[in-house]
XYZ file of C-alpha atoms in Angstrom:
139
model
C -0.088 -0.008 -0.013
C 1.543 3.315 -0.923
C 0.126 6.375 1.425
C 3.299 8.756 -0.033
C 3.459 10.453 -2.566
C 5.973 8.915 -4.898
C 5.536 5.910 -7.003
C 6.248 2.473 -5.915
C 9.612 0.843 -5.769
C 10.750 -0.466 -9.013
C 13.545 -2.215 -9.979
C 16.394 -0.472 -11.772
C 16.984 -2.416 -14.496
C 16.533 -6.202 -15.560
C 18.711 -7.742 -12.860
C 18.668 -5.326 -9.983
C 18.673 -7.689 -6.875
C 17.182 -4.391 -5.182
C 14.405 -1.396 -5.605
C 15.042 1.660 -4.840
C 13.494 3.210 -1.418
C 12.732 7.477 -2.148
C 11.959 9.367 1.478
C 8.572 10.560 2.371
C 8.979 14.061 4.111
C 6.790 16.922 4.447
C 10.240 19.724 4.214
C 13.572 18.792 3.462
C 15.418 17.221 6.249
C 19.077 18.222 7.622
C 21.246 15.023 8.973
C 24.263 16.404 11.257
C 27.354 14.659 11.104
C 27.329 11.650 13.589
C 23.253 12.058 13.359
C 20.865 9.075 12.639
C 16.768 10.466 11.801
C 14.227 7.763 10.958
C 13.004 8.538 7.278
C 9.487 7.876 6.090
C 8.841 6.123 3.004
C 4.591 6.867 2.537
C 5.150 2.366 1.753
C 2.655 -0.607 3.717
C 3.694 -3.856 2.190
C 2.460 -7.842 3.105
C 4.969 -9.959 2.291
C 4.336 -13.672 2.172
C 5.210 -15.570 5.470
C 8.590 -17.371 5.095
C 9.753 -14.221 3.515
C 10.887 -10.430 4.746
C 12.272 -7.560 2.652
C 16.154 -6.537 3.576
C 16.473 -2.286 4.871
C 19.914 -1.909 2.800
C 22.292 1.227 2.151
C 22.490 2.838 -1.261
C 27.224 2.446 -2.324
C 26.307 5.810 -4.041
C 24.857 8.098 -1.063
C 27.399 6.198 0.760
C 30.180 7.570 -0.777
C 29.227 10.768 -2.496
C 28.030 11.919 1.103
C 29.156 9.184 3.665
C 25.202 8.478 4.551
C 24.067 4.994 5.556
C 21.624 3.200 6.375
C 22.314 2.419 10.282
C 20.673 -1.097 11.206
C 21.685 -2.902 8.147
C 20.088 -4.923 6.309
C 17.029 -3.635 8.063
C 14.598 -6.226 8.349
C 10.885 -6.084 7.615
C 9.516 -8.925 9.086
C 6.267 -10.675 7.121
C 3.771 -10.096 9.466
C 4.847 -6.326 10.135
C 1.882 -3.753 8.787
C 3.936 -0.566 9.789
C 5.427 2.217 7.384
C 8.865 1.636 5.777
C 11.196 3.399 8.080
C 14.550 3.951 7.315
C 17.299 4.845 9.704
C 19.906 6.963 8.259
C 22.918 8.110 9.898
C 25.438 10.791 8.853
C 29.113 9.476 9.156
C 30.210 12.418 7.383
C 31.458 15.594 8.435
C 29.549 17.940 6.466
C 25.829 18.688 6.715
C 23.361 15.664 4.371
C 19.872 17.554 2.947
C 17.336 14.336 2.301
C 14.820 15.742 0.039
C 11.520 14.704 -0.938
C 11.438 11.766 -3.470
C 15.685 11.598 -2.554
C 16.144 7.493 -2.721
C 17.647 6.629 0.209
C 18.067 3.120 0.550
C 17.161 0.216 -1.051
C 14.580 -2.935 -0.735
C 16.073 -6.789 -1.151
C 13.138 -9.116 -1.362
C 15.031 -12.614 0.334
C 12.316 -15.995 0.836
C 14.040 -17.024 4.110
C 13.673 -20.229 6.280
C 13.492 -20.841 10.231
C 15.724 -23.574 12.650
C 14.350 -26.067 14.642
C 17.579 -24.994 17.278
C 18.144 -27.925 19.677
C 20.485 -28.706 22.515
C 23.311 -30.341 22.074
C 26.505 -31.177 24.444
C 29.145 -31.171 21.465
C 29.541 -29.827 17.731
C 31.713 -32.033 14.648
C 34.811 -30.717 14.170
C 36.280 -28.860 11.693
C 39.380 -27.560 10.572
C 38.445 -24.312 11.468
C 37.335 -24.890 14.548
C 36.908 -22.459 17.468
C 38.470 -20.036 15.682
C 37.181 -16.610 15.248
C 36.769 -12.380 13.973
C 40.984 -12.414 11.998
C 41.431 -16.719 12.744
C 41.953 -16.705 8.850
C 44.238 -14.223 8.409
C 44.892 -11.088 5.560
C 45.329 -13.111 2.645
C-alpha cells in the first residue's frame, strides 16, 4: 500500500536485486555529522510467510556523502504492517539534507528459513574450529 506521494519502488534494471526506496517527507531533513534519523517512505507492505524485506544502504549515498543505513540490513518481517522507515546516519563531517522523493535506501525481498534449534553437548570438528574474527588471516 502506498500512502506516500512517491511512485511504488521498482527495479532499475532487469538484473537488479533491490528496489530504491524514496523519502516521503513534508520538509527537507538535515542530518548533522553523526546524527541518525528515521525517514518515512509512505510504503506499507504485506509479505508472504517465509519472506522478508531487507533495507540496505545505497552505495552512491555512502560513497559521495557518507550517509548509510544504520541497522543494515534492516529486516521487515512478513507480519509487520507499519510504514517502512529507513534509519539513516550521516557518518561524514558535513551536513546532509534529505529531500522529499530522494532515493535513500534499497529494498531486497528474500526468502528465509526458520530453524529448529536443539540443545547439544558437543559440536562436529572442523578445520577452523573455534577460530573467530580475523582467524583466517589477511591474505
